[in-house]
Amino acid sequence: MRWGGRRVARLRAQVVAVYGTRCVHCGELIDLTVPSTSPMGLSVEHLQPRSQGGTDDITNLRPSHLHCNTARQARPIGAIRRAEGRPDWATRPGRAG
Ligand SMILES: [Zn+2]
């Protein structure tokens, strides 16, 4: 299954509709006017990495900044947030809008 192009665009729209635009890693809002190729642009994060059998199902996806997604690498979801003492809200659906 290819990861890119129109499929990603559709998944991004679904993720924003379900979870809003708050970054799963740093907790800051993601500006959707920023290009997705920008570090502060919207990236679709997989809670369970695709390399570890994670799927593209909406329940496995969350919004994140591209740079936060990149910075995470192989660390588990929540590592950045816990390091900053933030509450554990990442695995719950956010308030859209
Ligand atoms: Zn972020």
CSV table of C-alpha atoms and ligand atoms in Angstrom, one decimal:
chain,number,residue,atom,x,y,z
A,1,MET,CA,0.0,0.0,0.0
A,2,ARG,CA,1.5,3.3,-1.1
A,3,TRP,CA,1.7,6.1,1.4
A,4,GLY,CA,1.3,9.4,-0.3
A,5,GLY,CA,-0.6,11.7,-2.6
A,6,ARG,CA,-4.4,11.8,-2.6
A,7,ARG,CA,-4.7,9.1,0.0
A,8,VAL,CA,-2.8,11.1,2.6
A,9,ALA,CA,-4.8,14.2,1.7
A,10,ARG,CA,-8.0,12.3,2.5
A,11,LEU,CA,-6.6,10.9,5.8
A,12,ARG,CA,-5.4,14.4,6.8
A,13,ALA,CA,-9.0,15.7,6.4
A,14,GLN,CA,-10.4,12.8,8.4
A,15,VAL,CA,-7.9,13.3,11.2
A,16,VAL,CA,-8.7,17.0,11.5
A,17,ALA,CA,-12.4,16.3,11.4
A,18,VAL,CA,-12.2,13.7,14.2
A,19,TYR,CA,-9.4,15.0,16.4
A,20,GLY,CA,-9.1,18.7,15.6
A,21,THR,CA,-5.7,20.4,15.0
A,22,ARG,CA,-4.0,20.0,18.3
A,23,CYS,CA,-0.6,18.4,17.9
A,24,VAL,CA,-0.5,15.0,19.6
A,25,HIS,CA,3.1,15.6,20.7
A,26,CYS,CA,3.5,19.2,21.9
A,27,GLY,CA,-0.1,20.1,22.5
A,28,GLU,CA,0.0,23.3,20.4
A,29,LEU,CA,-2.5,24.0,17.6
A,30,ILE,CA,-1.5,23.3,14.1
A,31,ASP,CA,-2.0,26.1,11.6
A,32,LEU,CA,-3.6,24.5,8.5
A,33,THR,CA,-2.6,27.4,6.3
A,34,VAL,CA,1.0,26.3,6.8
A,35,PRO,CA,2.2,24.0,4.0
A,36,SER,CA,2.4,20.4,5.0
A,37,THR,CA,6.0,20.4,3.9
A,38,SER,CA,6.8,23.0,6.5
A,39,PRO,CA,8.1,21.9,10.0
A,40,MET,CA,5.0,23.5,11.5
A,41,GLY,CA,2.6,22.0,9.0
A,42,LEU,CA,0.1,19.3,9.6
A,43,SER,CA,1.4,15.7,9.6
A,44,VAL,CA,-0.6,12.5,10.1
A,45,GLU,CA,1.0,10.6,13.0
A,46,HIS,CA,0.4,6.9,13.5
A,47,LEU,CA,0.0,5.8,17.2
A,48,GLN,CA,1.3,2.4,16.2
A,49,PRO,CA,3.9,2.9,13.5
A,50,ARG,CA,3.2,1.4,10.2
A,51,SER,CA,6.6,-0.3,10.4
A,52,GLN,CA,5.2,-2.2,13.5
A,53,GLY,CA,2.0,-3.2,11.9
A,54,GLY,CA,0.0,-0.1,12.5
A,55,THR,CA,-2.8,0.7,10.1
A,56,ASP,CA,-4.2,3.8,8.4
A,57,ASP,CA,-7.4,3.4,10.3
A,58,ILE,CA,-8.6,6.7,11.8
A,59,THR,CA,-8.3,5.2,15.3
A,60,ASN,CA,-4.6,4.8,14.7
A,61,LEU,CA,-4.1,8.3,13.4
A,62,ARG,CA,-3.6,11.7,15.2
A,63,PRO,CA,-2.6,15.2,14.0
A,64,SER,CA,0.9,16.4,14.7
A,65,HIS,CA,3.3,19.0,13.5
A,66,LEU,CA,5.7,17.7,10.9
A,67,HIS,CA,8.7,18.6,13.0
A,68,CYS,CA,7.2,16.9,16.1
A,69,ASN,CA,6.4,13.8,14.1
A,70,THR,CA,10.0,13.8,12.8
A,71,ALA,CA,11.5,14.5,16.3
A,72,ARG,CA,9.5,11.6,17.8
A,73,GLN,CA,11.2,9.1,15.6
A,74,ALA,CA,10.8,5.7,17.3
A,75,ARG,CA,9.9,7.1,20.7
A,76,PRO,CA,6.4,6.1,22.0
A,77,ILE,CA,3.5,8.6,21.9
A,78,GLY,CA,3.5,10.7,25.0
A,79,ALA,CA,7.3,10.7,25.6
A,80,ILE,CA,7.6,14.4,24.7
A,81,ARG,CA,4.5,15.4,26.6
A,82,ARG,CA,5.4,13.5,29.7
A,83,ALA,CA,8.8,15.0,29.6
A,84,GLU,CA,7.2,18.4,29.7
A,85,GLY,CA,4.7,17.4,32.5
A,86,ARG,CA,1.7,17.7,30.2
A,87,PRO,CA,-1.6,15.8,30.9
A,88,ASP,CA,-2.2,12.6,29.1
A,89,TRP,CA,-4.9,13.5,26.6
A,90,ALA,CA,-3.3,12.3,23.4
A,91,THR,CA,-5.1,9.0,23.1
A,92,ARG,CA,-8.5,10.6,23.6
A,93,PRO,CA,-10.4,12.3,20.7
A,94,GLY,CA,-10.0,16.0,20.9
A,95,ARG,CA,-12.7,18.6,20.5
A,96,ALA,CA,-13.0,19.4,16.8
A,97,GLY,CA,-13.0,23.1,16.1
B,1,ZN,ZN,3.8,19.7,17.7
